[in-house]
Coordinates of C-alpha atoms in Angstrom, one line a residue:
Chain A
X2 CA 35.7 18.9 10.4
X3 CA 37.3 18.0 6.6
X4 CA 35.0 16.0 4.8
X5 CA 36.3 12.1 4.3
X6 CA 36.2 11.7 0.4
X7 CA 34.8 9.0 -1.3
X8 CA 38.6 8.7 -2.9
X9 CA 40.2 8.7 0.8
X10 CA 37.9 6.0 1.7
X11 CA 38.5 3.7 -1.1
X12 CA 42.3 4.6 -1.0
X13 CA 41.8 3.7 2.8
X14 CA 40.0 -0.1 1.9
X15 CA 42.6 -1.0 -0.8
X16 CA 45.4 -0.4 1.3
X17 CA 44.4 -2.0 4.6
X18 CA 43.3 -5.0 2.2
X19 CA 47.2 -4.7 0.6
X20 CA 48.3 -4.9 4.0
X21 CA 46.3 -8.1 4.6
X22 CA 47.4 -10.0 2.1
X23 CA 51.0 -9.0 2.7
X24 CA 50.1 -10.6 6.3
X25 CA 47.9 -13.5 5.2
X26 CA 45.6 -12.8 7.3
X27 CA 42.4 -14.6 7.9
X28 CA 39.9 -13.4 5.6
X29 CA 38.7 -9.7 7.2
X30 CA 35.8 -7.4 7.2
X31 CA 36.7 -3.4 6.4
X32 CA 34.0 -0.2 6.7
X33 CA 35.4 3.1 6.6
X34 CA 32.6 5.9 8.2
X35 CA 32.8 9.4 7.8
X36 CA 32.7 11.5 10.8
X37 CA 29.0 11.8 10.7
X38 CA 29.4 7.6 11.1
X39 CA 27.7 7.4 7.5
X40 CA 29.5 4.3 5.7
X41 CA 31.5 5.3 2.7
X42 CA 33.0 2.3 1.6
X43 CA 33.6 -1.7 2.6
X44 CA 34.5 -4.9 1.5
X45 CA 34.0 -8.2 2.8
X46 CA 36.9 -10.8 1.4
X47 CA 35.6 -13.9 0.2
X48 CA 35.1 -16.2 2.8
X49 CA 34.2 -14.0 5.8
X50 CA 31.5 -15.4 8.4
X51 CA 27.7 -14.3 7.9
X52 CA 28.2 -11.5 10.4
X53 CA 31.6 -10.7 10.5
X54 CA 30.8 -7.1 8.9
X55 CA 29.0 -6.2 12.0
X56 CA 31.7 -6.9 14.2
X57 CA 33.8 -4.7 12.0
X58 CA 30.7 -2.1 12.2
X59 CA 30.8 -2.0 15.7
X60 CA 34.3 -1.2 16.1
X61 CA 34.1 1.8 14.1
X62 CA 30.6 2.9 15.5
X63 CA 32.3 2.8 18.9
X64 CA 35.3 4.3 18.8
X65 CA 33.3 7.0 16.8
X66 CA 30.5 7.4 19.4
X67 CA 33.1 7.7 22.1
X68 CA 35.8 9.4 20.6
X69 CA 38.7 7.1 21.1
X70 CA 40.3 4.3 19.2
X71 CA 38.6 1.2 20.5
X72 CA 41.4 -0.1 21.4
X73 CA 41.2 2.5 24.7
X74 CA 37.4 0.7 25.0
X75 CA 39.3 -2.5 25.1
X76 CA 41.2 -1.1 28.4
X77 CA 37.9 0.4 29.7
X78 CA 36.0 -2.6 29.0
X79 CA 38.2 -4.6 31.4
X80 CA 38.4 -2.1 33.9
X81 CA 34.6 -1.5 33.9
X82 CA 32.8 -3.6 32.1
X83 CA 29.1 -2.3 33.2
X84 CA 30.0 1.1 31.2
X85 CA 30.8 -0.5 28.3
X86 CA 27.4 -2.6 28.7
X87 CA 25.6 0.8 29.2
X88 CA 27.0 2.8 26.4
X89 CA 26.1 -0.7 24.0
X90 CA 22.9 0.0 25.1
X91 CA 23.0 4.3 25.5
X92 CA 24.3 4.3 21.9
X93 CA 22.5 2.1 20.0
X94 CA 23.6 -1.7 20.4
X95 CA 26.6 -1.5 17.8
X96 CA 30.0 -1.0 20.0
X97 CA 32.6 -3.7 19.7
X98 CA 34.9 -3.0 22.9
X99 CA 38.3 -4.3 21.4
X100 CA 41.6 -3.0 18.9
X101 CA 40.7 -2.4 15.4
X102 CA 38.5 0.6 15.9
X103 CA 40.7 3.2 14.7
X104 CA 40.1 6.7 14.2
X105 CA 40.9 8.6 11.1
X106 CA 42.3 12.5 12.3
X107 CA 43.1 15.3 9.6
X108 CA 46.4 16.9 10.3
X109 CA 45.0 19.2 13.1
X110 CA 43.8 16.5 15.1
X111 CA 40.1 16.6 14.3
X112 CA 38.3 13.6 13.9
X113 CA 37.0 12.9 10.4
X114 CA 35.9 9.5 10.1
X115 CA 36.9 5.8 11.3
X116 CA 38.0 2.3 10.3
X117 CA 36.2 -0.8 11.6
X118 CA 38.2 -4.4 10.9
X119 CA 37.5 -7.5 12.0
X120 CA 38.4 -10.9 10.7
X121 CA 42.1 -11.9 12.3
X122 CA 43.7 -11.5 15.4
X123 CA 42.8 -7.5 17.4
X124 CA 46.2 -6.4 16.8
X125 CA 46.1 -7.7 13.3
X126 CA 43.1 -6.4 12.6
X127 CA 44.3 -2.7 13.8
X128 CA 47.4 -2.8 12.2
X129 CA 45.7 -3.2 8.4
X130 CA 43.3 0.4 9.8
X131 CA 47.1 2.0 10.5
X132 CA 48.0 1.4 7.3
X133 CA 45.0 1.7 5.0
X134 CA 44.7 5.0 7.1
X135 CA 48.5 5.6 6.3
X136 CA 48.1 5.3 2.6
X137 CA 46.0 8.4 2.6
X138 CA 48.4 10.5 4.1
X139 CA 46.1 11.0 7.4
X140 CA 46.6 10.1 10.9
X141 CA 45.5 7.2 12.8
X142 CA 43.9 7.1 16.2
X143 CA 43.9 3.2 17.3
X144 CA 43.3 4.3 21.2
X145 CA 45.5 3.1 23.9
X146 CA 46.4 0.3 26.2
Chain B
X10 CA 29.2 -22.5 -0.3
X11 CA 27.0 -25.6 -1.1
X12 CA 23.5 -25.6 -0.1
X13 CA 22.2 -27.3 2.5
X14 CA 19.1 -28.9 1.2
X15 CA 15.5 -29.5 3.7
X16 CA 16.9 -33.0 2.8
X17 CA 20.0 -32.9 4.4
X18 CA 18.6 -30.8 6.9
X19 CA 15.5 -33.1 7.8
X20 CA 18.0 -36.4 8.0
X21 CA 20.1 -34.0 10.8
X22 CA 17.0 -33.3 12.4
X23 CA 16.1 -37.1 12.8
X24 CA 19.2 -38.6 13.8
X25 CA 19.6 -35.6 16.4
X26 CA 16.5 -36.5 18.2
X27 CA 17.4 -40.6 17.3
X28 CA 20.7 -39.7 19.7
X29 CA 18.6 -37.8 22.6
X30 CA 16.4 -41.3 22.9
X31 CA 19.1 -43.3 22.6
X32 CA 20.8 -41.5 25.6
X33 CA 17.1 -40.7 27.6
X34 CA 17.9 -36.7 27.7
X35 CA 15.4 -33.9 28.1
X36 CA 13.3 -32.9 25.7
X37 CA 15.2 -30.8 23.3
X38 CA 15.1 -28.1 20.7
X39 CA 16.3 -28.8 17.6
X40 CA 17.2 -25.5 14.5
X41 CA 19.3 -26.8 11.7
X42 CA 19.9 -23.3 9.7
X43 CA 21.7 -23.2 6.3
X44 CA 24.6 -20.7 5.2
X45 CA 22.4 -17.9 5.0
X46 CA 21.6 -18.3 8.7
X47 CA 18.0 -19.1 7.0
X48 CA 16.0 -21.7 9.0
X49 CA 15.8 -24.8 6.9
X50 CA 14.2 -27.6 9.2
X51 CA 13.4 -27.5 13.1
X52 CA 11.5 -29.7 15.6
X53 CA 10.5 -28.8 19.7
X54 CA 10.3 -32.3 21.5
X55 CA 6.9 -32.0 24.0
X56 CA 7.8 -30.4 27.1
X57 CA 10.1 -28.1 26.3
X58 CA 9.9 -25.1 27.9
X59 CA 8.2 -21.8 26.3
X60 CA 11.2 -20.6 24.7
X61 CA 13.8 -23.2 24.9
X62 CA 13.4 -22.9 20.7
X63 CA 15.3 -19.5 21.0
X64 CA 18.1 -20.8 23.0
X65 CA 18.6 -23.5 20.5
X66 CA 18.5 -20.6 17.5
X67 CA 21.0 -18.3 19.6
X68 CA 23.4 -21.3 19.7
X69 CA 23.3 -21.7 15.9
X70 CA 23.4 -18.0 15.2
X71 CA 25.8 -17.2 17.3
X72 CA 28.2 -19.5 15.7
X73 CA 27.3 -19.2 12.1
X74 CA 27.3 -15.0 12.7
X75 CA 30.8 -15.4 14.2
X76 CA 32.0 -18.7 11.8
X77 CA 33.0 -20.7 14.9
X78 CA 31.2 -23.5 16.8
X79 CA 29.6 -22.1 20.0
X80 CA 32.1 -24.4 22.1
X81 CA 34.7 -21.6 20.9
X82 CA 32.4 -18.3 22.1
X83 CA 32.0 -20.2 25.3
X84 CA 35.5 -20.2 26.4
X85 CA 35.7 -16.5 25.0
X86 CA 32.3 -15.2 27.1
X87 CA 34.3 -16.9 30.1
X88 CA 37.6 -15.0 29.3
X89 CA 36.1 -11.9 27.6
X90 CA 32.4 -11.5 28.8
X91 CA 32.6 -8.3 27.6
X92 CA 33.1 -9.0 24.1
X93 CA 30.6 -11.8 24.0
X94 CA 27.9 -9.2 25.1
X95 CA 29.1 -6.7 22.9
X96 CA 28.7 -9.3 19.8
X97 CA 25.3 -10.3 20.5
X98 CA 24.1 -6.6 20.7
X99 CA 26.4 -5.6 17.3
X100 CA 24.6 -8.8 15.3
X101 CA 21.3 -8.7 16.4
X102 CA 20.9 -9.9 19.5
X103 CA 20.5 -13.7 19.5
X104 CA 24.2 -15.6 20.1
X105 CA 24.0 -18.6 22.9
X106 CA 27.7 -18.5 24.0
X107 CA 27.5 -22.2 25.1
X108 CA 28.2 -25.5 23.3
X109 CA 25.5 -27.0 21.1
X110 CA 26.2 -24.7 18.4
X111 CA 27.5 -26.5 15.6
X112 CA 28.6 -25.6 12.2
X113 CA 28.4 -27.7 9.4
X114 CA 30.7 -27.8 6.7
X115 CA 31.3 -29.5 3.2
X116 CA 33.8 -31.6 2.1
X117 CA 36.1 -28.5 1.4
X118 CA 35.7 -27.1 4.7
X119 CA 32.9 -24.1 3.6
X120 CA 30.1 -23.8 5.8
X121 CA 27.1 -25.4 4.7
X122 CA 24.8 -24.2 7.8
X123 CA 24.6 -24.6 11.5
X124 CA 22.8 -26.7 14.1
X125 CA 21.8 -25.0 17.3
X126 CA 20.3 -27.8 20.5
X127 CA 19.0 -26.9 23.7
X128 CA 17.3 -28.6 26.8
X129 CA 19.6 -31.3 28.1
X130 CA 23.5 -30.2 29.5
X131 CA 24.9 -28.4 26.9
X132 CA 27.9 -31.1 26.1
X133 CA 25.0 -33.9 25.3
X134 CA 23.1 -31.2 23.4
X135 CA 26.1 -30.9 21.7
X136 CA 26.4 -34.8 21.0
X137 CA 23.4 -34.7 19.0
X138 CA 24.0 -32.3 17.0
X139 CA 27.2 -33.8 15.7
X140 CA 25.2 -37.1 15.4
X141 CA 23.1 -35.6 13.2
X142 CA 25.6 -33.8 11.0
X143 CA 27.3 -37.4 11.0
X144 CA 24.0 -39.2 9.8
X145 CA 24.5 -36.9 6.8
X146 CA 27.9 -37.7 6.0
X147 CA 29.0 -34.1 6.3
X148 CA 31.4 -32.5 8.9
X149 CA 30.8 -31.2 11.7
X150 CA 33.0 -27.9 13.7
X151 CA 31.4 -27.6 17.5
X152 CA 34.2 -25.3 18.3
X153 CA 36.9 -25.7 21.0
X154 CA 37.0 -25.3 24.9
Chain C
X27 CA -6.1 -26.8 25.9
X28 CA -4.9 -29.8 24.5
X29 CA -1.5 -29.7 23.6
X30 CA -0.2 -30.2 20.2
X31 CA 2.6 -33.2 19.9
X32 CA 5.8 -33.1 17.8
X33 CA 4.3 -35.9 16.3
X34 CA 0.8 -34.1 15.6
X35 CA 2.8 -31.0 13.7
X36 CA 5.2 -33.2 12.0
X37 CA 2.1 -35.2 10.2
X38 CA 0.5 -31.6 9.3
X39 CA 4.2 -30.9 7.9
X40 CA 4.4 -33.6 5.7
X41 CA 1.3 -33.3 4.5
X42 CA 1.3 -29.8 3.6
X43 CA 4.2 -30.2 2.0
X44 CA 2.7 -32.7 -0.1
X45 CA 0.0 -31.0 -1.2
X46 CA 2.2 -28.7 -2.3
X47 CA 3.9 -30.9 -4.4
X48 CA 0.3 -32.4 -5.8
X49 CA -0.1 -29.0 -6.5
X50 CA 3.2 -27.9 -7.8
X51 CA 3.9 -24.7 -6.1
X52 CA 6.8 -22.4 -5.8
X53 CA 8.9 -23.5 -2.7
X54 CA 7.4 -22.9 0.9
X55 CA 8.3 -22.0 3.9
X56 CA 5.9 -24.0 6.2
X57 CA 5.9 -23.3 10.1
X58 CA 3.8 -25.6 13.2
X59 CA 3.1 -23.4 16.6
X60 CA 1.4 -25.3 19.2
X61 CA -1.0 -23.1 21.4
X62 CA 1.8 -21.0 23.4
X63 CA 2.9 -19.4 20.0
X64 CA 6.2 -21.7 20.5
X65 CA 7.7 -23.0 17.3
X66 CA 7.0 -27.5 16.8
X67 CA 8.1 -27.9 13.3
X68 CA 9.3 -26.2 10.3
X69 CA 10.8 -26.8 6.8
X70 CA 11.7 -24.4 4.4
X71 CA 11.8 -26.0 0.9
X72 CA 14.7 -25.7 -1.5
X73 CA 15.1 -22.2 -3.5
X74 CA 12.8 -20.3 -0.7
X75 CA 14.0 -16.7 -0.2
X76 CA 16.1 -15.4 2.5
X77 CA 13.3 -14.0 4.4
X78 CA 10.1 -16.5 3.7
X79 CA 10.5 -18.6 6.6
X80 CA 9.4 -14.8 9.0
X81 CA 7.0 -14.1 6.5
X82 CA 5.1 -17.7 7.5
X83 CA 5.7 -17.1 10.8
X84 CA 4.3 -13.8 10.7
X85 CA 1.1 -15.3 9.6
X86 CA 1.0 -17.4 12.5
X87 CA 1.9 -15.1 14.8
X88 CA -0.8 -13.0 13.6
X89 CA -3.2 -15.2 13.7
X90 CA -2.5 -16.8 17.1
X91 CA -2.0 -13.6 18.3
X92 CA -5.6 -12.2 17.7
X93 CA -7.2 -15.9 17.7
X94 CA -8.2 -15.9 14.0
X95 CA -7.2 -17.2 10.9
X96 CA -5.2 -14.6 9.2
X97 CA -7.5 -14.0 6.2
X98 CA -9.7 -12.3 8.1
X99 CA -6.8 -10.3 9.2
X100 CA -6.4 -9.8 5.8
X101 CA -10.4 -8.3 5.5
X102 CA -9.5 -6.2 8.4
X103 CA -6.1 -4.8 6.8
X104 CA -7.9 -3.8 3.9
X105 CA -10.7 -2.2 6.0
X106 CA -8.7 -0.9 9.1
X107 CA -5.3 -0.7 8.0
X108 CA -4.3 1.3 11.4
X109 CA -5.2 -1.4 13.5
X110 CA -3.1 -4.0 11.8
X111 CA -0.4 -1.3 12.1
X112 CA -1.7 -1.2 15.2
X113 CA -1.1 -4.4 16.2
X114 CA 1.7 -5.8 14.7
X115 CA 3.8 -3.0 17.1
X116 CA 1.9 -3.9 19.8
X117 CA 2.1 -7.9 19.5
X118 CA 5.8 -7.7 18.7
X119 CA 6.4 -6.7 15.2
X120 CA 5.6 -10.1 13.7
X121 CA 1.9 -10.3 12.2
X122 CA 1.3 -10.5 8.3
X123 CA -2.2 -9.8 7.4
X124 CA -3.0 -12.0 4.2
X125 CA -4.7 -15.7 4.7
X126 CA -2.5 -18.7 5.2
X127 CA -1.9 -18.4 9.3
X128 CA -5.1 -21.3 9.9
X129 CA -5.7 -22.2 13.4
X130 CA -5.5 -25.4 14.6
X131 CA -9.0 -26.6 16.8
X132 CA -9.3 -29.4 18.6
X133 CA -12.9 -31.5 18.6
X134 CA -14.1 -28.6 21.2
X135 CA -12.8 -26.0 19.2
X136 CA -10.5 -24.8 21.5
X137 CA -6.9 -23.2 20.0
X138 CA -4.2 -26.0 19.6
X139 CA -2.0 -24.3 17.9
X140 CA -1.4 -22.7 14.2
X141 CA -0.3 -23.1 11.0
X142 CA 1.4 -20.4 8.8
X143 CA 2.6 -21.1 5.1
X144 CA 4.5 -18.8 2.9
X145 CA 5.8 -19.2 -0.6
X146 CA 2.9 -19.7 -3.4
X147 CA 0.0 -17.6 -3.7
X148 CA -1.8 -16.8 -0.5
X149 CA -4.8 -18.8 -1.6
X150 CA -2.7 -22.1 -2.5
X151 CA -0.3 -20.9 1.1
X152 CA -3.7 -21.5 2.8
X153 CA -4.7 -24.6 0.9
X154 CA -1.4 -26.6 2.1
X155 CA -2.1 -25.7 5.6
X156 CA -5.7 -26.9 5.6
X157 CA -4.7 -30.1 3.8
X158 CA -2.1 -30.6 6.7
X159 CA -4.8 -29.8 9.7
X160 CA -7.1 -32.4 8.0
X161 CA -4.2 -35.0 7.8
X162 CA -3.7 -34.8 11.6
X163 CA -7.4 -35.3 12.2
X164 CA -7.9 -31.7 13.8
X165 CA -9.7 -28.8 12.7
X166 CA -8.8 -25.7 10.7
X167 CA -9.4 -22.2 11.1
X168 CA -8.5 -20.4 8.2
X169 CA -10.2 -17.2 9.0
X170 CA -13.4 -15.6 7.2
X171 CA -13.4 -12.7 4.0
Chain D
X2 CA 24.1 -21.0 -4.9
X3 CA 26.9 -19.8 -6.4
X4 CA 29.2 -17.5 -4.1
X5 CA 29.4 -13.8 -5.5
X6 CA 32.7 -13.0 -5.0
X7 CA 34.6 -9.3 -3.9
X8 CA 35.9 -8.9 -7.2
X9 CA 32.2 -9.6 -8.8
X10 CA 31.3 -7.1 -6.1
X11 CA 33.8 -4.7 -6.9
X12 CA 33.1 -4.6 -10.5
X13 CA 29.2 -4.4 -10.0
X14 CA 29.7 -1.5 -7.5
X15 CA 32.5 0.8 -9.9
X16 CA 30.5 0.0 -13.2
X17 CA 27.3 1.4 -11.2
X18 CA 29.3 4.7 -10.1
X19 CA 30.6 4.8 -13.8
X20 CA 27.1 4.8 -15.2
X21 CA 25.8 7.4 -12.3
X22 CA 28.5 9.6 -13.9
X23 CA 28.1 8.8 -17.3
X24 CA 24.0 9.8 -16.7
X25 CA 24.9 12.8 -14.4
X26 CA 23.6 11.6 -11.5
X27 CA 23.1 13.3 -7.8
X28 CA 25.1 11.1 -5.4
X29 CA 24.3 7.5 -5.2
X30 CA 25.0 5.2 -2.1
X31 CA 25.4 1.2 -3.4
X32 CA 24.9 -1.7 -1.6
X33 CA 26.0 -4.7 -2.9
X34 CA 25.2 -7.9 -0.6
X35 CA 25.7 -11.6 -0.9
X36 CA 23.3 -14.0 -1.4
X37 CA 23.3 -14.3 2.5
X38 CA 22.5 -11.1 3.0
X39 CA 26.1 -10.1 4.2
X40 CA 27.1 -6.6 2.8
X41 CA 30.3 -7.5 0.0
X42 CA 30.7 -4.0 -1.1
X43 CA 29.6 -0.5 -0.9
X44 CA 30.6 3.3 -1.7
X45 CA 28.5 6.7 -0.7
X46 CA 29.4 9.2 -3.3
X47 CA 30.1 12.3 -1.9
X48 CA 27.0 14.8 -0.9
X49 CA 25.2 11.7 -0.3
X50 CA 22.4 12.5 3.0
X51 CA 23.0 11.1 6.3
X52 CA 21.0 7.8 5.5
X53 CA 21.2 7.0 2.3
X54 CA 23.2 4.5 2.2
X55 CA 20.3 3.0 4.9
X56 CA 18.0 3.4 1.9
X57 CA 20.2 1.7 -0.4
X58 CA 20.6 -1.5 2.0
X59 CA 16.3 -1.3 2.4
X60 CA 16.0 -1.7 -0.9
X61 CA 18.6 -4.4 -1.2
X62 CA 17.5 -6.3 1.6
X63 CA 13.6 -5.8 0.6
X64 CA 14.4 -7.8 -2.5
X65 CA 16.2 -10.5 -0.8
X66 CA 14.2 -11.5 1.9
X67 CA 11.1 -11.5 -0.5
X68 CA 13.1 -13.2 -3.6
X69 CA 11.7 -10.3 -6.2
X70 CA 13.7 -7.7 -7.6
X71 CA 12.4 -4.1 -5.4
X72 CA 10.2 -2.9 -8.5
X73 CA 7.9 -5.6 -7.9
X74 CA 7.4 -4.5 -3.9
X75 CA 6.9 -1.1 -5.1
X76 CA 3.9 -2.2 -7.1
X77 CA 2.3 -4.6 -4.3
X78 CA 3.1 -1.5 -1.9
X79 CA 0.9 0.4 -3.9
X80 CA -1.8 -2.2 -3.8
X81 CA -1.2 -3.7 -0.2
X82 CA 0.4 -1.5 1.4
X83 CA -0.3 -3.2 4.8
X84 CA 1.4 -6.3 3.5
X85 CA 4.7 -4.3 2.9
X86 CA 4.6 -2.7 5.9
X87 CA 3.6 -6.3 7.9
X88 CA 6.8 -7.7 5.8
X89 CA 9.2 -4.6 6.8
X90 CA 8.5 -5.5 10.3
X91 CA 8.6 -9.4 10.1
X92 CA 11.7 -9.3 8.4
X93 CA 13.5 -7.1 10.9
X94 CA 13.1 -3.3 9.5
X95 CA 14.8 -2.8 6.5
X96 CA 12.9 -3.3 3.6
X97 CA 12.7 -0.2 1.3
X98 CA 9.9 -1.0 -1.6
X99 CA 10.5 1.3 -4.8
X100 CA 12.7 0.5 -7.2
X101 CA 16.3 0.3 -7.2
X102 CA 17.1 -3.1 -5.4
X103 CA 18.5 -5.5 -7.9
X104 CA 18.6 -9.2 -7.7
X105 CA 21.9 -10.6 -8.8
X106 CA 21.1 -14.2 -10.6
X107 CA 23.8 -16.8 -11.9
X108 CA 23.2 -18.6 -15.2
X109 CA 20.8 -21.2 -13.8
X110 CA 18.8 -18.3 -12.5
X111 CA 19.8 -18.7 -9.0
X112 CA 19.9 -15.5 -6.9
X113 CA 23.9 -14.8 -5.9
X114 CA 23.2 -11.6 -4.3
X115 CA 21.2 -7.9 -4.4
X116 CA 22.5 -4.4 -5.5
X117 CA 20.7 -1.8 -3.8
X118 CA 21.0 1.9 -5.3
X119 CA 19.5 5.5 -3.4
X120 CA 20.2 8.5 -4.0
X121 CA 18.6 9.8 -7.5
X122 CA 15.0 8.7 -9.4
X123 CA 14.5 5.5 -8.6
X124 CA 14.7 4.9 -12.1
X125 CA 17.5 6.1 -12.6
X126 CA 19.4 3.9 -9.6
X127 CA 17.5 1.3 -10.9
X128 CA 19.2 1.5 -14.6
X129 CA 23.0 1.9 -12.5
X130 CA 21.9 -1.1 -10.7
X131 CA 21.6 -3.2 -14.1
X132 CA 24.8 -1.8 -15.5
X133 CA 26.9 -2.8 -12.8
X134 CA 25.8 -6.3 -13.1
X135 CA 25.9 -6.5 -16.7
X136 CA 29.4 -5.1 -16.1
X137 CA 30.2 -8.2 -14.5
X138 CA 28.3 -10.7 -16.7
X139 CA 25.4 -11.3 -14.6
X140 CA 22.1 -11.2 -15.4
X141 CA 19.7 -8.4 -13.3
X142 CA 16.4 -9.0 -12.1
X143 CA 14.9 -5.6 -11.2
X144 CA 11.3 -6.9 -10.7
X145 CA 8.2 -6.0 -12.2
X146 CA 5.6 -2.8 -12.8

């Protein structure tokens, strides 16, 4: 896989944050991984609840640890709910089962890291991963319905 | 955020367990956290069950962790079950998705802290926690159905 | 055993707390189990880290655990450190080995309950706890060098 | 306490990469937390190991459940070790006792947060550490020897 820079990932935060603001969204929580699902950057906004970074977390850790946008967990999680419980478990505890998971893909298709938010509405929430993921001229993976 | 002093937190306390004589409930559990999810002041009533204290400290941190009163998580655990369970796992693994988890908050609206009851129906569990937050003269946020 | 009142671990709280305050400490973190090793009372006093209140638990966790005042944990730890090691996996991960976990003994000298303190020195930790055994008219167990 | 804000955050964490380049450093993971414990900001330089940024969180969370800057647990882990490994495990796992984990204090003293640094001597991420929060007019506390 291509390496996720430090740079991408920080280009990544500032522009999902941009987005954010440009939304007024609720205050949000943002980690971008690298495909190894090693954190290379976040930020909290200022006035985000005492765990709200580990709801972000565990969208990213998902989608990584499953390969798919979580937004395709989302689907799964209603259809079968008991797999979702057992790859919580299988994986580690730290899968978050709805949109804003989104996969980061170099221009071949192969995964290279992921964005976790959390913080505002799902949709909201995935929308600011599109675009941070947009600004660094790579291609998103948010999963499907 | 304002801190919640052992003050504060031992006049909630008092007035909490004032309320359950008042209305003859079951002996109750009683955690009043601050902001940092950091237990600040707690009392067991006799004959509480071995580990009705951990139900009352899953209420609070479930609602501080997710900035909501537990009344809120328990209408989401009813319509998304799945993302309840996958919370609790991603932030640790205590989060009481019932009512009885209430946040406090200042005169701005920050969170001070939290107060997390359990042994009686949740809604009169409930009841004394905001009579506590009352007897303090701050606000209290138990979420909504 | 008998079993420790609310009432019974509140009056060790206060008074450990002011002994404390006689003394003029650094802020604790005190914690009341009754014999089950489930949690009566606790205060945390203003400016305590994030973490002290686990740190007096662990003391009384310890102690309860193994049925001896933790500062003869603390002889064993510095003579046996495996077994400490040992058995703070096996007992749950929660067992500090330095004094101020007392036992509480009724007038047969059967377990009541515990005391752990956190915050000051370990000496002066202990000290508050003893001071709040002897103000409840029971019997301490601080442990042996 | 006073609330350390994402800017403040922001600041602390680019004036500690800034240093780390001016010194020439191998790459550094940074943590900077709130005084909650809630991760604010953070950035894994590239050619940082799998866990680094793991060890940069230990350290910072090391100092804040224990209220001492991590210089000061590297020197009692040297003396009691069992209490260090006791703490790690009453506190929940993370708690990485060498140098390197900041304490982030206001003007009154109070602690606002925790920088934690891995990745070169622990000297050496101690010393980015305090030049981050110098950077943003904060005063360190990086424990003692």
């Amino acid at each position: 896989m291509s390496d996720l820079s430090l740079a991408q990932a920080q280009t990544i935060l500032a522009a999902a944050l941009e987005k954010a603001t440009a939304l007024q969204l609720s205050p949000l929580a943002v980690a971008v991984l690298d495909g190894r699902g090693a954190l290379k950057a976040f930020a909290s906004q200022d006035g985000t609840s005492l765990k709200r970074g580990e709801i972000a977390l565990g969208k990213a850790n998902g989608a990584l640890a499953l390969g798919t946008g979580s937004r395709s967990l989302f689907r799964r999680a209603k259809d079968q709910p008991f797999f979702i419980a057992a790859a919580t478990a299988a994986t580690g505890g730290s899968l978050v089962p709805v949109p804003g998971g989104v996969l980061i893909r170099d221009k071949d298709g192969k995964v290279m890291g992921v964005v976790g938010i959390s913080g505002d509405t799902s949709d909201n929430d995935e929308a600011c991963a599109v675009a941070g993921i947009a600004a660094a001229g790579l291609t998103s993976d948010p999963g499907q319905d």
